[in-house]
Short mmCIF file of C-alpha atoms in Angstrom, two decimals:
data_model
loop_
_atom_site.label_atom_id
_atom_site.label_comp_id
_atom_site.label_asym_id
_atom_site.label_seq_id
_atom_site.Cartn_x
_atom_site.Cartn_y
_atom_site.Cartn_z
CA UNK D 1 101.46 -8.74 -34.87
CA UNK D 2 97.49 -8.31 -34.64
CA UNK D 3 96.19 -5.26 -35.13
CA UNK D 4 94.50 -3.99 -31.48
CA UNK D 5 92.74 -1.12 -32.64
CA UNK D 6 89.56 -2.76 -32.68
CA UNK D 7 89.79 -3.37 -29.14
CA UNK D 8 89.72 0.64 -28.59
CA UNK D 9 86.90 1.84 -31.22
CA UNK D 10 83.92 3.35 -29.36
CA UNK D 11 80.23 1.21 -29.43
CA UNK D 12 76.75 1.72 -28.86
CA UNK D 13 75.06 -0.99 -27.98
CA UNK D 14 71.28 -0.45 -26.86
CA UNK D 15 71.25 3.22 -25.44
CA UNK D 16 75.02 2.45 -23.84
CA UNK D 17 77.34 4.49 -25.59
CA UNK D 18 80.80 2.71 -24.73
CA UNK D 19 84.26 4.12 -24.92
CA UNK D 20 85.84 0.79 -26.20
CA UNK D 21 84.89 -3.28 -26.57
CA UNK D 22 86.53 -4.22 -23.03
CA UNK D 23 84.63 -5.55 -20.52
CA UNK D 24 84.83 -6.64 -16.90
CA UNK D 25 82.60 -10.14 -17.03
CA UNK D 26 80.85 -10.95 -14.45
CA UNK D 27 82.11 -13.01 -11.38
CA UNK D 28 80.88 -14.11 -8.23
CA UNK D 29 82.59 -12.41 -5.24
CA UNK D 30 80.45 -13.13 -2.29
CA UNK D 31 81.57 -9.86 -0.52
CA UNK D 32 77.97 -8.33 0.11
CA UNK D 33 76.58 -7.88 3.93
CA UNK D 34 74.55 -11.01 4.79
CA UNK D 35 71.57 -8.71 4.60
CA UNK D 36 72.65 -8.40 0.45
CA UNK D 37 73.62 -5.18 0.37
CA UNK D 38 76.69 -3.80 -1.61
CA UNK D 39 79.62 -2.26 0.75
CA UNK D 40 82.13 -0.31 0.38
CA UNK D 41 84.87 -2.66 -0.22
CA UNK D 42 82.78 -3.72 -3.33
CA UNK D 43 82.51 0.25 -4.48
CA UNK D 44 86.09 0.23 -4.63
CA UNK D 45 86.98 -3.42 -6.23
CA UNK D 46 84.02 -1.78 -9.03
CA UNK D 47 86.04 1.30 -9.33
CA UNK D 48 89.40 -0.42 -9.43
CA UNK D 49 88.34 -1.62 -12.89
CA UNK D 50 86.54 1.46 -14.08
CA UNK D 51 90.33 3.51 -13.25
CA UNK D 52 91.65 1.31 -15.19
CA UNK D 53 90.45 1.64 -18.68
CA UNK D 54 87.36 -0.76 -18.85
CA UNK D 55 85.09 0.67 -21.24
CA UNK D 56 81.90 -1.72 -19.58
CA UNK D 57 81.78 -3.28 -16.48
CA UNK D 58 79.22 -5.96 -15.73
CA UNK D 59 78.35 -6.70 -12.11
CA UNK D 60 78.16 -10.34 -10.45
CA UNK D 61 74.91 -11.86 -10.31
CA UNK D 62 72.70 -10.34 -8.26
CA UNK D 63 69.52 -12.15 -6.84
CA UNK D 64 65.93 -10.53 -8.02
CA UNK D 65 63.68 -11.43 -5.26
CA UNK D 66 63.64 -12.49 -1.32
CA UNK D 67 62.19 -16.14 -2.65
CA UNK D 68 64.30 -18.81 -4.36
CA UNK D 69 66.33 -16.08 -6.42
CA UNK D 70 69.71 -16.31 -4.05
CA UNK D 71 72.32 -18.40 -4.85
CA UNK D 72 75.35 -18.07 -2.50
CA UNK D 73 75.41 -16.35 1.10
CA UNK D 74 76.82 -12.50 1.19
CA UNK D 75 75.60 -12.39 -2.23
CA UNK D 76 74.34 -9.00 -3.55
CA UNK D 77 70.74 -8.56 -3.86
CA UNK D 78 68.66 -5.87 -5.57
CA UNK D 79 65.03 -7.43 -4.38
CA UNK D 80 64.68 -4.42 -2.09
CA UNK D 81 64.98 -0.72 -2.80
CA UNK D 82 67.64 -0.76 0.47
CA UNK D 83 69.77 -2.67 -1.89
CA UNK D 84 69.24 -0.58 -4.99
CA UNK D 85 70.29 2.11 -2.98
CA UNK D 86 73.49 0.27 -2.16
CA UNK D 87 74.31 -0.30 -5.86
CA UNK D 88 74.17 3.73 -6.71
CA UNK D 89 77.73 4.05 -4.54
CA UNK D 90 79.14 1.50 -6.96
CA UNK D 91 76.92 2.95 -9.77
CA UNK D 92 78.05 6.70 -8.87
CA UNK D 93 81.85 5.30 -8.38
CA UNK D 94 82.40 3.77 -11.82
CA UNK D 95 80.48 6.40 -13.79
CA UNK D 96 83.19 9.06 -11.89
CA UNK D 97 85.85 6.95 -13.20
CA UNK D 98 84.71 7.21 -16.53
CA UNK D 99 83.39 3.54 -17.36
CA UNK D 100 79.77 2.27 -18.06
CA UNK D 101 78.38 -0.44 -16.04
CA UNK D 102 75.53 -3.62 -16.11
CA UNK D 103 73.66 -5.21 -13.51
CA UNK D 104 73.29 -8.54 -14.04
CA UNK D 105 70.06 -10.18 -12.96
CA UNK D 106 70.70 -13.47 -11.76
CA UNK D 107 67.96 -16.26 -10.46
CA UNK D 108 70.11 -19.43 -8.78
CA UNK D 109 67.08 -22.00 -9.28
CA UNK D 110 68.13 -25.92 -8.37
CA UNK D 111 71.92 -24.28 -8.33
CA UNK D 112 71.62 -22.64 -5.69
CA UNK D 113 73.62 -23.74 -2.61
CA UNK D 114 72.99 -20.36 -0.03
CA UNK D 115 69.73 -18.83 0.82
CA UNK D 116 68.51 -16.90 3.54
CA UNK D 117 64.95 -16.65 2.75
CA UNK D 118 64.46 -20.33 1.76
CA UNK D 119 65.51 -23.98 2.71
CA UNK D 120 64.51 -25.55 -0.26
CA UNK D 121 65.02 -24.89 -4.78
CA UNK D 122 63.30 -25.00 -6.95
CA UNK D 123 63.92 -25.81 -11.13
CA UNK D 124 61.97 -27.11 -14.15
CA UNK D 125 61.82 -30.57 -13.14
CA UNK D 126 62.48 -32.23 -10.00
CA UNK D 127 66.29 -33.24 -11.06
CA UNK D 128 69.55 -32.46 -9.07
CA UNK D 129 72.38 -30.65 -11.13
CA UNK D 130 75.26 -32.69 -11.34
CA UNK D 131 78.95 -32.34 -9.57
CA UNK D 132 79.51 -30.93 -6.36
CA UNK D 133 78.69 -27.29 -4.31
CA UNK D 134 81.45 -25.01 -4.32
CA UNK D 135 83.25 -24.98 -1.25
CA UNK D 136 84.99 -21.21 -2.34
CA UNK D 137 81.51 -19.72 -2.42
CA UNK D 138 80.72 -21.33 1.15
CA UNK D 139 78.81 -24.50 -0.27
CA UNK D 140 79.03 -28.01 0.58
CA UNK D 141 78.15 -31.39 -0.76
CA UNK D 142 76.00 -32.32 -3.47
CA UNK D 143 73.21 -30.02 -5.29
CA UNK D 144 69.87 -30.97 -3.39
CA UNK D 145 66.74 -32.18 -6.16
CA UNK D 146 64.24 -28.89 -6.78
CA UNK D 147 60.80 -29.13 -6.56
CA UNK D 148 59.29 -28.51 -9.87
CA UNK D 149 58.75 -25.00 -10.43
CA UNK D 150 55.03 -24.22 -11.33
CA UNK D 151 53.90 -21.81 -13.42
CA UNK D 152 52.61 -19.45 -11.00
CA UNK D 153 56.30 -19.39 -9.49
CA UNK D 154 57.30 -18.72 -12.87
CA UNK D 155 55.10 -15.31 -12.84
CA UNK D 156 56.69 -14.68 -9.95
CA UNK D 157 59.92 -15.24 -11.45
CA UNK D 158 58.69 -13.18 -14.39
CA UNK D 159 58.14 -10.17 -12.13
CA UNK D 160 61.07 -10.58 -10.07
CA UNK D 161 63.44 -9.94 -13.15
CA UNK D 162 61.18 -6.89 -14.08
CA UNK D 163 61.43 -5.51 -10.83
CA UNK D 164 64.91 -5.79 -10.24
CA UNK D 165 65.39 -4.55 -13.67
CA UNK D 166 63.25 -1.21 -12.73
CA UNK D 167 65.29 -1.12 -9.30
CA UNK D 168 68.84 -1.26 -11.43
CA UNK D 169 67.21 1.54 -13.87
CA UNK D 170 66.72 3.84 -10.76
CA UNK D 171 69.74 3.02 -9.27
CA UNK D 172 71.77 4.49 -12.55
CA UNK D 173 72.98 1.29 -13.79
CA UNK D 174 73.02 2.09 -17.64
CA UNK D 175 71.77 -1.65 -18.47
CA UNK D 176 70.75 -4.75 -17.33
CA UNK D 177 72.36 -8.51 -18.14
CA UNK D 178 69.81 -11.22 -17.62
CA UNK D 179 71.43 -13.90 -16.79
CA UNK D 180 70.83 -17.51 -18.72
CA UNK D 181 74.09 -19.45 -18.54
CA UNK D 182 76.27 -21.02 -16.43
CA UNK D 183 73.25 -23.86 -14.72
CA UNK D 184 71.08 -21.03 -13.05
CA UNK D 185 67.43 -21.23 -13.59
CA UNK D 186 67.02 -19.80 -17.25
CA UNK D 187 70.11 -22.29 -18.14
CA UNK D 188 68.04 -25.05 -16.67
CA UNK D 189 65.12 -24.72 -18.64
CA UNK D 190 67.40 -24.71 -22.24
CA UNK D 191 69.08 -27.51 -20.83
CA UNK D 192 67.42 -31.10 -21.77
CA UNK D 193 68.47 -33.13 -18.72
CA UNK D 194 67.15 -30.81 -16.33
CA UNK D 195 64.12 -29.78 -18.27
CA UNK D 196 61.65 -33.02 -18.37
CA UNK D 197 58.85 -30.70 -18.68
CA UNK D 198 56.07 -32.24 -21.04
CA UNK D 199 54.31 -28.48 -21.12
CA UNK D 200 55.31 -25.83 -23.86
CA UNK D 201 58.31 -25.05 -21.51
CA UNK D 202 59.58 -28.11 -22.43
CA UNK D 203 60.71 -31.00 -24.87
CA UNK D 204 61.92 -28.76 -28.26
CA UNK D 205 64.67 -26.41 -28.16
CA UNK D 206 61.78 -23.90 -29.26
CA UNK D 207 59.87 -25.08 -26.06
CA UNK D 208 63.27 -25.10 -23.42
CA UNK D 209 64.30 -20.82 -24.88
CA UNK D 210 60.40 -19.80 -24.37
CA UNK D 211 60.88 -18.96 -20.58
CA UNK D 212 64.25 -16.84 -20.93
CA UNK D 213 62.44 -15.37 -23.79
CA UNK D 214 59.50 -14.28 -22.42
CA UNK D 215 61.70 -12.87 -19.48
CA UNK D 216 63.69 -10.94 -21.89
CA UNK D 217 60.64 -9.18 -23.30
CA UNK D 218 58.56 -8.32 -20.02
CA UNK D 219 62.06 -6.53 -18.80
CA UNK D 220 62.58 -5.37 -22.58
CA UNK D 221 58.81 -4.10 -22.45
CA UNK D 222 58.90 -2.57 -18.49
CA UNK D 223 62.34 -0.54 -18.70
CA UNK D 224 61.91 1.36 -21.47
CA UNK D 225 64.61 2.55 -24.20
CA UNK D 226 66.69 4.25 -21.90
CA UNK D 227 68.10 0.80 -19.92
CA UNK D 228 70.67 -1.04 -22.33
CA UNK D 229 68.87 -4.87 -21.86
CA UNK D 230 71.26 -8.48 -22.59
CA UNK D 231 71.37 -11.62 -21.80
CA UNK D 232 74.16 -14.17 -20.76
CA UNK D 233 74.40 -18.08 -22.71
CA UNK D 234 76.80 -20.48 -22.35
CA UNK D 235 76.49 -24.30 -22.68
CA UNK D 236 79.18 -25.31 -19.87
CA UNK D 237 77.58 -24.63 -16.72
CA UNK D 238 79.55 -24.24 -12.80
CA UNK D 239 77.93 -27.98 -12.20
CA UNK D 240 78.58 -29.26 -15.68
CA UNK D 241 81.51 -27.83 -17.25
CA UNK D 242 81.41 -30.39 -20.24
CA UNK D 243 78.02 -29.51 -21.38
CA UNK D 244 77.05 -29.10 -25.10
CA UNK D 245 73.74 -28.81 -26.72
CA UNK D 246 72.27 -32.05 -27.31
CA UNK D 247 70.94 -30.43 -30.92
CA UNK D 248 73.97 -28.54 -31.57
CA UNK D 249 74.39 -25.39 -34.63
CA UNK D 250 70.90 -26.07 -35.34
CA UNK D 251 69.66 -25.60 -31.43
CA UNK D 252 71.99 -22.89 -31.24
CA UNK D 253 70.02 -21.31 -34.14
CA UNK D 254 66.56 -21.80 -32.56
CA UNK D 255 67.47 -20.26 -29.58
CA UNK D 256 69.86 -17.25 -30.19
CA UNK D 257 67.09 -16.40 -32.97
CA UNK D 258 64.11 -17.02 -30.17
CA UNK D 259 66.43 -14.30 -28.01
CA UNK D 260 66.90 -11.75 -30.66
CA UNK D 261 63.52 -11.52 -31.60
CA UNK D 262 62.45 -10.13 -28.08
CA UNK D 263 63.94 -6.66 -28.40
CA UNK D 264 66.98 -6.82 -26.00
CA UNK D 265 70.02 -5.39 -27.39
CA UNK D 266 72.72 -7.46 -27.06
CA UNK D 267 73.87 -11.04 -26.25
CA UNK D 268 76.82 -12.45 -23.92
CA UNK D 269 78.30 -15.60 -25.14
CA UNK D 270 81.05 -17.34 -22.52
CA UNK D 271 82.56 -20.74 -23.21
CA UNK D 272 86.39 -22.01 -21.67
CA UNK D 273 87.53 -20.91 -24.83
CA UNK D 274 85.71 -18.09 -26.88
CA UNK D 275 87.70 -19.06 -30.02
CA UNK D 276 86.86 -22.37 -30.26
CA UNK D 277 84.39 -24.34 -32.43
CA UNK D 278 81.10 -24.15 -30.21
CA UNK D 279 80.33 -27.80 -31.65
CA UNK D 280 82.53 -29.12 -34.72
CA UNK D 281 85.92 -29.50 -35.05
CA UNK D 282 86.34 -26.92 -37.56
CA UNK D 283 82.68 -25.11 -37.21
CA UNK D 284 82.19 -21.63 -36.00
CA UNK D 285 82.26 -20.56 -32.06
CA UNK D 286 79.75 -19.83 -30.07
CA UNK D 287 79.89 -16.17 -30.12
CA UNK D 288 79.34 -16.37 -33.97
CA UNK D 289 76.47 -18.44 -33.97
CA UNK D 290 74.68 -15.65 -31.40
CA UNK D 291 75.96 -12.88 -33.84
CA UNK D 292 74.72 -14.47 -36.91
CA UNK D 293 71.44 -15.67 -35.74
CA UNK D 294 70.35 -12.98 -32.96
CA UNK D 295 71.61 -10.09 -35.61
CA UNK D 296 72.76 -8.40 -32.06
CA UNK D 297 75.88 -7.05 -30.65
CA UNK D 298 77.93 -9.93 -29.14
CA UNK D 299 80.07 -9.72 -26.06
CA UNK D 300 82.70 -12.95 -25.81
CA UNK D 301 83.92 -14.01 -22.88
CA UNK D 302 86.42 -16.85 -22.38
CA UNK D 303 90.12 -17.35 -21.74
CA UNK D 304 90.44 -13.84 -24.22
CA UNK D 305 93.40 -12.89 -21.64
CA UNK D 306 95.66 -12.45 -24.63
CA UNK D 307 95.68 -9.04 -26.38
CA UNK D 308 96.41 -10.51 -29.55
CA UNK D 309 93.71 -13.28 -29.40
CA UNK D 310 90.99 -10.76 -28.21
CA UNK D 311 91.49 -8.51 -31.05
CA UNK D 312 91.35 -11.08 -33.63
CA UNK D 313 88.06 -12.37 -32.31
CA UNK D 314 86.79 -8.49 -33.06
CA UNK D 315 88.38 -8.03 -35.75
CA UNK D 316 87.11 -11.41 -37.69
CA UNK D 317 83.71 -10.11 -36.54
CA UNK D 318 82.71 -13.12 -34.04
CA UNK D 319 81.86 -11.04 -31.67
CA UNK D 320 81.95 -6.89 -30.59
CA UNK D 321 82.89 -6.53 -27.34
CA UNK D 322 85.28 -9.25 -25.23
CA UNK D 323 84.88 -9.54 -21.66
CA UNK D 324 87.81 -10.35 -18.93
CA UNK D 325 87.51 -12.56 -16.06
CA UNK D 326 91.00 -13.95 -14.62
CA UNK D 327 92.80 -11.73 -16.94
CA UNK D 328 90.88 -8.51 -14.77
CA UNK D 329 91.69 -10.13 -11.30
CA UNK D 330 95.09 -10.19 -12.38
CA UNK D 331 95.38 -7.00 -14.05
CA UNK D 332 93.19 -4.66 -12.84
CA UNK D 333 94.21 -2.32 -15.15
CA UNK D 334 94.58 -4.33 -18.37
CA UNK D 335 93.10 -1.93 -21.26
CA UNK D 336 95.35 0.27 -19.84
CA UNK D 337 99.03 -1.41 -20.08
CA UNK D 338 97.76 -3.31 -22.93
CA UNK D 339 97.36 0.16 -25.07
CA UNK D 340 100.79 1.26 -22.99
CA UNK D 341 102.48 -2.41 -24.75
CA UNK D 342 103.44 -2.67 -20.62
CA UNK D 343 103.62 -6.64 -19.14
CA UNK D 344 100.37 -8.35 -18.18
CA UNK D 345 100.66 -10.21 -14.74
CA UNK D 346 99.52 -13.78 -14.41
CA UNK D 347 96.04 -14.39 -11.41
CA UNK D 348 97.28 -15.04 -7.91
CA UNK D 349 95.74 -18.58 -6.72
CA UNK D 350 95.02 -16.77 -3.48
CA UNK D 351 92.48 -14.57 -4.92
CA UNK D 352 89.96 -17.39 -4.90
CA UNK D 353 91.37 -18.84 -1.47
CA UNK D 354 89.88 -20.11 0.56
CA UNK D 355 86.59 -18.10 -0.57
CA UNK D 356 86.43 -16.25 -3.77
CA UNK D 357 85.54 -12.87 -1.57
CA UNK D 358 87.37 -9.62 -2.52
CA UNK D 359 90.64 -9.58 -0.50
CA UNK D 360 91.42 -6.65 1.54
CA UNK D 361 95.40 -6.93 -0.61
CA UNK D 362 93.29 -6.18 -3.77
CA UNK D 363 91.87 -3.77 -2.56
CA UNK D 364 95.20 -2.09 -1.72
CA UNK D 365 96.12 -2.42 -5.10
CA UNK D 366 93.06 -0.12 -6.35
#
């Protein structure tokens, strides 16, 4: 029997004091007005999971700016301070309930298949993603090719994070999650067959890890030491889920070191499986690569829905906090009948069907 007590030993990570290493991670709900502002239905899905024992909660992505930021219709912005405003009910909810909570900044790039401001993507080179739109977030058909972003849209992109960043501060989120995985923009720069740049944003993995870098110091630099800052890698992406870095332990090296050289305070690794060798056979995960070569806190997140398996990934010191996806939806209250040794209950298909919105059943259950 694993030991679980690492599971419920307090943290600090940043200026976020937490009350143990479990996690809500984030995931995309599409339950925001049209307009992008957070309801009331998400203030109590948010506070569902603080009630129930989650020491950290990070939100789904939310789009920075009213430009090429949005990724999926009734997604939740913070470009406007109507829609910070929005966040403090969630914000005020789950700090009542006892849990911390992130914001995570999210820019959809050449992903992006919903967008109210724009027709059109852009990404660092004019190439599609692969695979299809998802038709449970409302998308359709293939990914359309981005126009090339230019570097005066990547100032803009720049300031966008920093803004929304400030707007989250003021809003009483205690930290911030940039977010540069899963094939949104900051993932399509590190990745080499969407990046075909020939500037320095481009070519080397040094090049590919300079824009998320210099993204993570301006909102490092801007929110001061109060705001808990992070950012989010993974190699798989939602149009690629096979993807692997073309340059693998060594890239991984180059860029988790490029990351934790910029001042954030922590880094959020999420691969299908957290355990498994990020490249090798037998070689370390992901989520000890980021610890060894940031030198940061590391929050896992993959298929961890097993008590046992999540506490040996903190206890062998991969990785300090675990975050739960499927295992949440399902179990709402999981640190909670986990530390009771009560039954877990397996996800309900019709969560995510026919759109992956928060049910009004679910919300019944809070």
């Amino acid at each position: 029997m694993t030991d679980l007590t690492p599971l419920w030993s307090p943290l600090q990570i940043g200026s976020t004091r937490l009350k143990n290493r479990v996690a809500l991670a984030p995931m995309t709900r599409i339950s925001a007005t049209e307009e992008g502002h957070a309801t009331d239905r998400m203030v109590s899905y948010y506070e569902a999971f603080a009630r129930g024992g989650f020491g950290l909660l990070i939100t789904e992505g939310i789009y920075p700016d009213a430009a090429y930021g949005q990724g999926y219709l009734f997604q939740p912005g913070i470009a406007t301070e109507e829609q910070a405003r929005a966040w403090a009910d969630v914000v005020d909810a789950v700090h009542a309930a006892g849990a911390k909570i992130f914001a995570q900044l999210m820019h959809a790039g050449a992903q992006a298949q919903g967008n109210r401001f724009v027709d059109s993507t852009i990404g660092p080179s004019a190439v599609a993603p692969k695979g299809e739109q998802l038709g449970f977030y409302r998308g359709e058909g293939p990914y359309p090719v981005p126009a090339e972003i230019t570097t005066e849209q990547m100032e803009e992109v720049r300031q966008a994070f920093v803004s929304a960043a400030l707007r989250a501060r003021d809003a009483g989120f205690d930290g911030v999650e940039i977010h540069g995985a899963n094939g949104y923009l900051l993932d399509q720069f590190l990745t080499d067959y969407l990046n075909l740049r020939t500037d320095e944003y481009g070519g080397s993995p040094e090049n590919r890890v300079r824009f998320a870098a210099e993204i993570c110091r301006a909102v490092r630099e801007a929110v001061g030491p109060d705001l808990t800052v992070g950012i989010r890698i993974s190699q798989a992406k939602v149009s690629d889920h096979d993807h692997r870095w073309s340059g693998g332990a060594d890239e991984a090296r180059v860029i988790f070191s490029a990351l934790g050289a910029t001042g954030i305070d922590f880094v959020h690794t999420t691969e299908y499986r957290a355990t498994a060798p990020a490249f090798d056979d037998d070689g370390p995960s992901l989520a000890a690569l980021a610890k060894k070569h940031s030198g940061l806190p590391v929050i896992a997140n993959g298929h961890l829905d097993d008590p046992e398996t999540a506490g040996s990934l903190l206890a062998g010191g991969a990785a300090d906090v675990v975050a739960l996806g499927k295992a949440a939806l399902a179990n709402r209250d999981w640190p909670r009948r986990v530390r009771s040794g009560l039954p877990l209950d397996e996800l309900d298909a019709s969560l995510l069907a026919p759109m992956a919105d928060v049910k009004d059943w679910e919300l019944e259950l809070s």
